PDB file of C-alpha atoms and ligand atoms in Angstrom:
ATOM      1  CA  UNK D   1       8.615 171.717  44.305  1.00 84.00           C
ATOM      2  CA  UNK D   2       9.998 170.281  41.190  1.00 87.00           C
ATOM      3  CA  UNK D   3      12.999 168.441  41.451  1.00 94.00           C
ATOM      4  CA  UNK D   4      16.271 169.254  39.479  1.00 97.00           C
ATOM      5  CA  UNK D   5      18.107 166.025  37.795  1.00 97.00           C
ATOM      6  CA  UNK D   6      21.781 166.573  36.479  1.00 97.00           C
ATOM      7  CA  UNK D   7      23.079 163.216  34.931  1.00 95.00           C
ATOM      8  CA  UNK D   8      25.758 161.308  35.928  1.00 90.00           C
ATOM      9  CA  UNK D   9      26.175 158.476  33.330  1.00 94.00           C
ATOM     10  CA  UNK D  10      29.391 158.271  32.005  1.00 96.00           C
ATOM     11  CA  UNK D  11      28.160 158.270  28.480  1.00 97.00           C
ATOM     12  CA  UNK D  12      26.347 161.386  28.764  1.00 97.00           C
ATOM     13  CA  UNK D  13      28.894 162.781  29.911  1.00 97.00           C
ATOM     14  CA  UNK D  14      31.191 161.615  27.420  1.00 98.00           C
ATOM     15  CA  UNK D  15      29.125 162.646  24.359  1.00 98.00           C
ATOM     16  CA  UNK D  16      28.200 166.352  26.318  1.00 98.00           C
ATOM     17  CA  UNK D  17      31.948 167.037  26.740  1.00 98.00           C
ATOM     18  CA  UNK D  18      32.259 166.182  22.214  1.00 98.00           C
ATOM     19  CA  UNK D  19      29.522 168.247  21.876  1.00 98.00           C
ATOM     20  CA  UNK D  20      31.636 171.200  23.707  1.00 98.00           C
ATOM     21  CA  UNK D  21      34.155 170.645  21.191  1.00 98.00           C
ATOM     22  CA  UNK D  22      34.670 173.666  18.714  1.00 97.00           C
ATOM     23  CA  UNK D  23      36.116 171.437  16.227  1.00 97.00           C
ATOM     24  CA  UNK D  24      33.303 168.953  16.113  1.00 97.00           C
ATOM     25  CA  UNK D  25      31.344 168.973  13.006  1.00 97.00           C
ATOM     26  CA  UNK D  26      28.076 169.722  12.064  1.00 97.00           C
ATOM     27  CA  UNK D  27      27.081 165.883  11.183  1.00 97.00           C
ATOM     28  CA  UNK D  28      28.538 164.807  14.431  1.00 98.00           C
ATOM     29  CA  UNK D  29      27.162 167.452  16.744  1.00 98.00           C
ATOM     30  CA  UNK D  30      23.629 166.413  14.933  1.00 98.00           C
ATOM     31  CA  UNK D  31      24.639 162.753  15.697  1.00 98.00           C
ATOM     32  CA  UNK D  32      25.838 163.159  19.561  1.00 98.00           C
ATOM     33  CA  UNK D  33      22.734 165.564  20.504  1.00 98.00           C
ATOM     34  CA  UNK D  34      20.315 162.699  19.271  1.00 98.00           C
ATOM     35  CA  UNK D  35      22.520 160.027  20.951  1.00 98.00           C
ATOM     36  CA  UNK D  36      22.461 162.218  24.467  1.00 98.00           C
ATOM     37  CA  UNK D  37      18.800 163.172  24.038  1.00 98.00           C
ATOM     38  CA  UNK D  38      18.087 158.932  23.470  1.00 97.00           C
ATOM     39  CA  UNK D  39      20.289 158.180  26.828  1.00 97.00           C
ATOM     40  CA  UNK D  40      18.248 160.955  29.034  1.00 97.00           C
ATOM     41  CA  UNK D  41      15.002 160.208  27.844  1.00 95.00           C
ATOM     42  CA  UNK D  42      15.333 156.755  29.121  1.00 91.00           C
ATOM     43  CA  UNK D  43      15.894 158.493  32.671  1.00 90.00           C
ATOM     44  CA  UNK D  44      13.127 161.257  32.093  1.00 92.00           C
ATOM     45  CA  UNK D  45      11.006 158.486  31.427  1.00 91.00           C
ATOM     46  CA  UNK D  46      11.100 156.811  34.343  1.00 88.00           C
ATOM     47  CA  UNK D  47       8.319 157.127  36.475  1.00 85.00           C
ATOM     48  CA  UNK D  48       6.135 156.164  33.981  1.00 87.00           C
ATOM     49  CA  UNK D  49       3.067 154.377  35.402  1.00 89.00           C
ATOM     50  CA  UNK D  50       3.152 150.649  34.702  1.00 94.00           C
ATOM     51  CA  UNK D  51      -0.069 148.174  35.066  1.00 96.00           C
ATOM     52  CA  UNK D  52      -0.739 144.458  35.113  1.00 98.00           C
ATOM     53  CA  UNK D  53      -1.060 142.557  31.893  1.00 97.00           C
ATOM     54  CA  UNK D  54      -1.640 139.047  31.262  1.00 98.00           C
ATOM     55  CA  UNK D  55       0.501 137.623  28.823  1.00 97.00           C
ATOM     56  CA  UNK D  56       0.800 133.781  27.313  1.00 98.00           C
ATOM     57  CA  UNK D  57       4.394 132.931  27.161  1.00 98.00           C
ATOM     58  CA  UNK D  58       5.064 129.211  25.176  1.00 98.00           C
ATOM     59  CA  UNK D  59       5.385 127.969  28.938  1.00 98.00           C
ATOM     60  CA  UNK D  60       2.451 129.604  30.752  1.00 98.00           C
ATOM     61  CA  UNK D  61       0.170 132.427  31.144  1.00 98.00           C
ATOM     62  CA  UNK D  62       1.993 135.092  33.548  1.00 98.00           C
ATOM     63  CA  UNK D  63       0.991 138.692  34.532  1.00 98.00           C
ATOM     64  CA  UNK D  64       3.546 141.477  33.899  1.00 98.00           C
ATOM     65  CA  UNK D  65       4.010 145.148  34.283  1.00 96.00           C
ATOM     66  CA  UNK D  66       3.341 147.023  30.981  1.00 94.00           C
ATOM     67  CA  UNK D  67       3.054 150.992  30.322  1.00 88.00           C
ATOM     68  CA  UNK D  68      -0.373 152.040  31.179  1.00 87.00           C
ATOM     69  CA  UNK D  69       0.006 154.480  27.969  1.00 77.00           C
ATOM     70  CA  UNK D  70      -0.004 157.323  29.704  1.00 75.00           C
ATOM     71  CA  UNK D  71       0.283 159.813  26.591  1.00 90.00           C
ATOM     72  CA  UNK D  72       3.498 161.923  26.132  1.00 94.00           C
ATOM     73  CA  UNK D  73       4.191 164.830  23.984  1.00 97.00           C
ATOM     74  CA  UNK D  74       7.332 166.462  23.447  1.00 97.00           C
ATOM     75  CA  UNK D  75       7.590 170.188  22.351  1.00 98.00           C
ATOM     76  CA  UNK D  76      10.744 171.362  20.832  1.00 98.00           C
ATOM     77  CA  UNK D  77      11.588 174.748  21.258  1.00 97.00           C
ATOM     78  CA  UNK D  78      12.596 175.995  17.582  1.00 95.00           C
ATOM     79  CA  UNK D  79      15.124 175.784  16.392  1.00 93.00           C
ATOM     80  CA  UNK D  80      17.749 173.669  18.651  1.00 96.00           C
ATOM     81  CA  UNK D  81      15.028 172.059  20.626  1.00 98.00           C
ATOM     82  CA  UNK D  82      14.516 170.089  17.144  1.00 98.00           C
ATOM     83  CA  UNK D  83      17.926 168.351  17.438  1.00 98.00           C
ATOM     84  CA  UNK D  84      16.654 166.568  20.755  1.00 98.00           C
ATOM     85  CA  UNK D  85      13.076 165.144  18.877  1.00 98.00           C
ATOM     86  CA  UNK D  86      14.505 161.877  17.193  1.00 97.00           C
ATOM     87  CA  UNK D  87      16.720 160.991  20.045  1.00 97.00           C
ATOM     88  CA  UNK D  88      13.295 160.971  21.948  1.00 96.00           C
ATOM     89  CA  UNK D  89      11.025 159.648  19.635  1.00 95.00           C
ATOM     90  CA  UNK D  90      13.346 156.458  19.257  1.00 95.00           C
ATOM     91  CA  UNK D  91      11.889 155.500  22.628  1.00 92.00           C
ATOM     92  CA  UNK D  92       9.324 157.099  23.111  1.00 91.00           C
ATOM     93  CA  UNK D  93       7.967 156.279  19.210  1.00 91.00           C
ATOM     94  CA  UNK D  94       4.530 157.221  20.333  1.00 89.00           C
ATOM     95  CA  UNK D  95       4.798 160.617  21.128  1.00 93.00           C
ATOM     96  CA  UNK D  96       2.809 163.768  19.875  1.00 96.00           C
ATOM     97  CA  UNK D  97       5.053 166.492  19.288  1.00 97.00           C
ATOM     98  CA  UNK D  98       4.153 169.904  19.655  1.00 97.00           C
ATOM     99  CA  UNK D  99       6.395 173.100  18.650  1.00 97.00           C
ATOM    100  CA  UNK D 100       7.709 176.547  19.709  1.00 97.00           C
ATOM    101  CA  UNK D 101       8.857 178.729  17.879  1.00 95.00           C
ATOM    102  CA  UNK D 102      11.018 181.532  19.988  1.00 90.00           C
ATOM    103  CA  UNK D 103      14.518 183.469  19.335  1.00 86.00           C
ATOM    104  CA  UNK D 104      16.248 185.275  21.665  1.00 80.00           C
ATOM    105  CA  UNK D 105      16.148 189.437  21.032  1.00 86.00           C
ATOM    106  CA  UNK D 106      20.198 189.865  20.376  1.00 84.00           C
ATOM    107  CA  UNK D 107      19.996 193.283  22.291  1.00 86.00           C
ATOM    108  CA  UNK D 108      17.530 192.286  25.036  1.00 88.00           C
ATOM    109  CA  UNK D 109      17.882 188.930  25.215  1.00 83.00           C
ATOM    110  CA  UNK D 110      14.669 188.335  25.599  1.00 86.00           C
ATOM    111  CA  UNK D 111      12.777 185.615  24.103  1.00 87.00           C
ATOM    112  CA  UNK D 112      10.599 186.388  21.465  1.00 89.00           C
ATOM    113  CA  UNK D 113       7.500 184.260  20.257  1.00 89.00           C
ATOM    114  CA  UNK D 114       6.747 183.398  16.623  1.00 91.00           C
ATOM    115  CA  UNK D 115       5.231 180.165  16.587  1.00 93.00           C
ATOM    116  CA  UNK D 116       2.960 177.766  18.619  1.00 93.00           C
ATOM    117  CA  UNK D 117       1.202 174.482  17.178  1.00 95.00           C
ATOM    118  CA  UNK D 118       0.721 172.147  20.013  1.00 96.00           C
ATOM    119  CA  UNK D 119      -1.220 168.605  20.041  1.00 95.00           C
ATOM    120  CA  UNK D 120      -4.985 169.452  20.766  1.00 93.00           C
ATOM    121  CA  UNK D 121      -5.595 166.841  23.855  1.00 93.00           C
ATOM    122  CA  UNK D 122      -2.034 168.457  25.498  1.00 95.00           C
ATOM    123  CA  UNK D 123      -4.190 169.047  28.315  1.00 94.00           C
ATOM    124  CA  UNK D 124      -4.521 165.321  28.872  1.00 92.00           C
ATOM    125  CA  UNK D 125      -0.193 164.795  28.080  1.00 94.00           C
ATOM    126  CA  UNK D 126       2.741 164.549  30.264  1.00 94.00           C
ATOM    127  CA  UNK D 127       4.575 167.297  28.240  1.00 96.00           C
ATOM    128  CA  UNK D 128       8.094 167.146  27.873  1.00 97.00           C
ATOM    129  CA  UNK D 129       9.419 170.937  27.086  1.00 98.00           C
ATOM    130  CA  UNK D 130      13.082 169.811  25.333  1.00 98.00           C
ATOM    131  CA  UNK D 131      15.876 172.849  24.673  1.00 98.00           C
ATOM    132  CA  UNK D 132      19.410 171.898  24.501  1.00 98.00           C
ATOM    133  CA  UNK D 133      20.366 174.863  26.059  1.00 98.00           C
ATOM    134  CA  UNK D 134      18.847 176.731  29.699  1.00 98.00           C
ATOM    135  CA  UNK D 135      20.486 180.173  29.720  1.00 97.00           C
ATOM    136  CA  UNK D 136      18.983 182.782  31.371  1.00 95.00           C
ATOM    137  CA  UNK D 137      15.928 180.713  31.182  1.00 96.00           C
ATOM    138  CA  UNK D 138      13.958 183.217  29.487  1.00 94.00           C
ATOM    139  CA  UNK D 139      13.004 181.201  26.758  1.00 94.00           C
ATOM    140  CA  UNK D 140      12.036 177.982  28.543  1.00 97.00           C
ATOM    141  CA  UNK D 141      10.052 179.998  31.380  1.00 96.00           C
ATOM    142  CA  UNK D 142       8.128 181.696  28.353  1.00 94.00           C
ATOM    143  CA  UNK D 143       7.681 178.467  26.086  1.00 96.00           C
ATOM    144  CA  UNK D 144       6.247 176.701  29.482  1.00 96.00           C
ATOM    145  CA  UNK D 145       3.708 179.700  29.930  1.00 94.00           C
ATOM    146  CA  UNK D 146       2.156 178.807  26.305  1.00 91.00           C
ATOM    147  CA  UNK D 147       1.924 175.665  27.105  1.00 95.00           C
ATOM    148  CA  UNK D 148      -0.100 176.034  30.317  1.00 95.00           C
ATOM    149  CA  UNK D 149      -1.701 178.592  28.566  1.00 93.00           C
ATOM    150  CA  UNK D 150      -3.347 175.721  26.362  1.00 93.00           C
ATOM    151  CA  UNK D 151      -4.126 173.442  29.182  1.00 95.00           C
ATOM    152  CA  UNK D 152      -1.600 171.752  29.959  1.00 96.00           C
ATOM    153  CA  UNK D 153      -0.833 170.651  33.472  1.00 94.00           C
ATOM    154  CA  UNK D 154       2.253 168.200  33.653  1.00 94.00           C
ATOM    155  CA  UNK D 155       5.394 169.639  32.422  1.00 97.00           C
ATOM    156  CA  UNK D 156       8.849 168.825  32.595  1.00 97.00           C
ATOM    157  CA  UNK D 157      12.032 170.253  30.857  1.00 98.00           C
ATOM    158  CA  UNK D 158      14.811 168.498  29.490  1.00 98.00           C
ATOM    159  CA  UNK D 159      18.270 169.785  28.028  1.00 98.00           C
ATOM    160  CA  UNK D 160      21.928 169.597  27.772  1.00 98.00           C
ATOM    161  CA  UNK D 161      23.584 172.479  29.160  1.00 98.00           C
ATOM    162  CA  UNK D 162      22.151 174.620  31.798  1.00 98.00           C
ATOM    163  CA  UNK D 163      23.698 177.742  33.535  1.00 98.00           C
ATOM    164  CA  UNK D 164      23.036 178.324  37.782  1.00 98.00           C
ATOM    165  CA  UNK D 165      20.961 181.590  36.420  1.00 98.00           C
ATOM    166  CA  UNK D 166      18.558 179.897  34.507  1.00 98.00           C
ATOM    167  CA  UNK D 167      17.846 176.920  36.470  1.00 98.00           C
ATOM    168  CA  UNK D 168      16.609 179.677  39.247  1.00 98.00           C
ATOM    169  CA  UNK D 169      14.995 181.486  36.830  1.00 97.00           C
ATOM    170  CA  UNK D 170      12.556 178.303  35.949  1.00 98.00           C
ATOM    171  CA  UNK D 171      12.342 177.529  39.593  1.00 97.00           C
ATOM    172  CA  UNK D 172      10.863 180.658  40.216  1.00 97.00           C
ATOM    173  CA  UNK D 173       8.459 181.412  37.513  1.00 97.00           C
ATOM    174  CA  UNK D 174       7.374 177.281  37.417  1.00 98.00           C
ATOM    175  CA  UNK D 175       8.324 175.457  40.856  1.00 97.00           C
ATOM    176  CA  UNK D 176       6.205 172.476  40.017  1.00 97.00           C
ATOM    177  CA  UNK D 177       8.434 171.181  37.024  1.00 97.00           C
ATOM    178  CA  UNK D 178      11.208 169.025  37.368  1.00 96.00           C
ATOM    179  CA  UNK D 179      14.220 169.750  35.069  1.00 98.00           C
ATOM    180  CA  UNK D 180      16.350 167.452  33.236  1.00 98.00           C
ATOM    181  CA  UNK D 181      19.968 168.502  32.692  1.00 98.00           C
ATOM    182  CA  UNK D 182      23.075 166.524  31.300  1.00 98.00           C
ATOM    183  CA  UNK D 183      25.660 169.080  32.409  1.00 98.00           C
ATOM    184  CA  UNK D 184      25.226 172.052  35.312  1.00 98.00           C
ATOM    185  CA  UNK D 185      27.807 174.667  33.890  1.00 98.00           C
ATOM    186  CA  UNK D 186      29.194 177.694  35.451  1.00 97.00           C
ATOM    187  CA  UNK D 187      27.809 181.070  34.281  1.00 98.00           C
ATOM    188  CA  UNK D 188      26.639 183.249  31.757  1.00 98.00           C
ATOM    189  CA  UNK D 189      28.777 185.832  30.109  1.00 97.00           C
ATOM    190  CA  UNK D 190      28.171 188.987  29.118  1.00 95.00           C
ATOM    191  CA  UNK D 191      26.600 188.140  26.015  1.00 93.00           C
ATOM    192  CA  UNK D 192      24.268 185.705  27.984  1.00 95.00           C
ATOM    193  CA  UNK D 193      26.187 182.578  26.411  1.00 97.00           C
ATOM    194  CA  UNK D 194      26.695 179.690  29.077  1.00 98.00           C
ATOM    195  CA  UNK D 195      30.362 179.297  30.620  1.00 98.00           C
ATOM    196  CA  UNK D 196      31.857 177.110  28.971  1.00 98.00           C
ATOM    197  CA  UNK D 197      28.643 175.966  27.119  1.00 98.00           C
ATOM    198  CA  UNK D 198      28.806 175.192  23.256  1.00 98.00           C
ATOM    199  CA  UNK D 199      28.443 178.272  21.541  1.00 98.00           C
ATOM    200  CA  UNK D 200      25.496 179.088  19.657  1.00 97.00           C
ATOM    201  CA  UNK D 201      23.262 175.362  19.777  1.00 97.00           C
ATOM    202  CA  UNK D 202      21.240 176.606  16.790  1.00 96.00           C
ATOM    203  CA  UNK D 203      23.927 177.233  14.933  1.00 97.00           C
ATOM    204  CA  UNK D 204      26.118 174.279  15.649  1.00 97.00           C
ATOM    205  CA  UNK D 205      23.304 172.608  14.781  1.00 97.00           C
ATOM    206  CA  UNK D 206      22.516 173.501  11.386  1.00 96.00           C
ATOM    207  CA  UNK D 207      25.639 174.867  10.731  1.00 95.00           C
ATOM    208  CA  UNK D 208      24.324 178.302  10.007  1.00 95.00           C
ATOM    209  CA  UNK D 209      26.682 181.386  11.042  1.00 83.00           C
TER     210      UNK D 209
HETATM  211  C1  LIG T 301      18.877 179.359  22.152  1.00 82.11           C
HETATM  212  C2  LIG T 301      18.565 178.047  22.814  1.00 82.11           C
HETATM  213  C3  LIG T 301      17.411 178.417  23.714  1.00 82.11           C
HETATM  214  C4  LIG T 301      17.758 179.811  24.142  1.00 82.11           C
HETATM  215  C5  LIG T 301      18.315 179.770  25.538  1.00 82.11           C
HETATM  216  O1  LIG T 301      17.983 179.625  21.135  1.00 82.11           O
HETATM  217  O2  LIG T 301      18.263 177.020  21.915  1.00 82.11           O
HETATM  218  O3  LIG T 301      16.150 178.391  23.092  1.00 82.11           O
HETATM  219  O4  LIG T 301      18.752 180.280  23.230  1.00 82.11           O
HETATM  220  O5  LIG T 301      18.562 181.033  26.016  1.00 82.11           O
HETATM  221  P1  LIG T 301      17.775 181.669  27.228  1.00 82.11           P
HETATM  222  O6  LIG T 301      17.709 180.630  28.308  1.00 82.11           O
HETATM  223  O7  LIG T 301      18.624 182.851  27.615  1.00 82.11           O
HETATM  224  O8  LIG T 301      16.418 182.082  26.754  1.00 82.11           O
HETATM  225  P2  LIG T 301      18.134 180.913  20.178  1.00 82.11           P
HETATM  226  O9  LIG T 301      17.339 182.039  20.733  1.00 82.11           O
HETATM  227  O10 LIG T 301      19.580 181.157  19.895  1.00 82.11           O
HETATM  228  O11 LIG T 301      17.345 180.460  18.882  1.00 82.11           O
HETATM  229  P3  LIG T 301      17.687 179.287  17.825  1.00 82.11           P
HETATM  230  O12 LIG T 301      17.370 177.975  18.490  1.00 82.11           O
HETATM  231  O13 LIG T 301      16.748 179.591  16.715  1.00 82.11           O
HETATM  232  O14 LIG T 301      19.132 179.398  17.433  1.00 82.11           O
HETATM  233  N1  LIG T 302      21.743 179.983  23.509  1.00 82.11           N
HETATM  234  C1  LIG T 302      22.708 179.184  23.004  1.00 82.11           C
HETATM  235  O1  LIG T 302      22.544 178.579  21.944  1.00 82.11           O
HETATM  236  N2  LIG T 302      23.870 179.077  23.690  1.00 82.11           N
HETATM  237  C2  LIG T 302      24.087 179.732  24.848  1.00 82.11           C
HETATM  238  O2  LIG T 302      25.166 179.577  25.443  1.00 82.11           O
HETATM  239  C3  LIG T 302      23.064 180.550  25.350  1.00 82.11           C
HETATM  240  C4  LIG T 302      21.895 180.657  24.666  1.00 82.11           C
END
């Protein structure tokens, strides 16, 4: 069973609660979702597997743990997963990134694919499914089936705000894969918008609406 992560640093949580904010701007909510998605991604990254190197230092010749490389790619869903790629990419410079393009139905809902370009070894990645926001989880439960779809086997899913309901929902449909949250929140409303959440993420992001 995957696991489920929900941050505790201080300055994640600091940043998530300005990114709540109605009243913060476009530029800054750009700025603080790269800054979060930087802080987390040193935590998602963690279990990376290391390996002995031999290295000459002026003093000596030592051996010391280095990454063994093990190839990442990150896959955005479009459009707010976008805001979380640079963040990412600052440590993790190496990365493939992959996309997915999906909008949620306004009547149903329901996510709705129109776009899929993914790195052609992802079958061979530790794939990093990022989203800023898990709502009902119908979007990240149908993003994760293209990617398995296409090979790949070791997923994980990383965003900012998830509700109780879609946390479940990925459970369910993919117990393997361990999720990354900064902030659990309380519910979804009518509308399917998270409790207190952020509002549209898309939106806020690009200042469209
Ligand atoms: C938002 C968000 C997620 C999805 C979450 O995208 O970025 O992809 O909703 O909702 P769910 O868990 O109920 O599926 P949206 O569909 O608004 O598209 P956008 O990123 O283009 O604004
Ligand atoms: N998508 C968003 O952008 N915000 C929500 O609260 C739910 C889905």
């Amino acid at each position: 069973m995957g696991k489920v992560y929900v941050f505790d640093h201080p300055l994640i949580q600091h940043k998530t609660a300005m990114i709540r904010d109605k009243d913060t701007s476009v530029k800054d909510f750009r700025d603080l979702v790269k800054e979060i998605s930087m802080l987390m991604a040193y935590e998602v990254t963690r279990n990376l597997p290391l390996m002995d190197v031999e290295i000459e230092t002026p003093i000596c010749k030592t051996v010391m743990k280095m990454l063994q490389g093990e190839d990442i790619a990150i896959v955005p869903i479009l459009r707010a997963g976008l805001g979380m790629v640079d963040g990412m990419l600052a440590l993790v410079p190496n990365a493939k990134v992959g996309h997915i393009g999906l909008y949620r139905d306004p009547e149903t809902h329901l996510p709705v694919e129109y776009y899929c370009k993914l790195p052609s070894d992802i079958e061979n990645r530790q794939v990093i499914v990022v989203d800023p926001m898990l709502a009902t989880g119908g979007s990240a439960s149908a993003a994760i089936n293209f990617i398995k779809e296409k090979g790949a086997k070791k997923v994980s899913f990383m965003c900012l705000i998830a509700a109780p309901e879609g946390i479940e929902v990925l459970q369910k449909d993919h117990p393997e894969v361990d999720i990354y949250i900064a902030a659990k929140d309380s519910h979804l409303n009518d509308h399917a918008y998270i409790v207190p959440g952020l509002g549209d993420a898309g939106d806020r992001l690009y200042g469209t609406k």
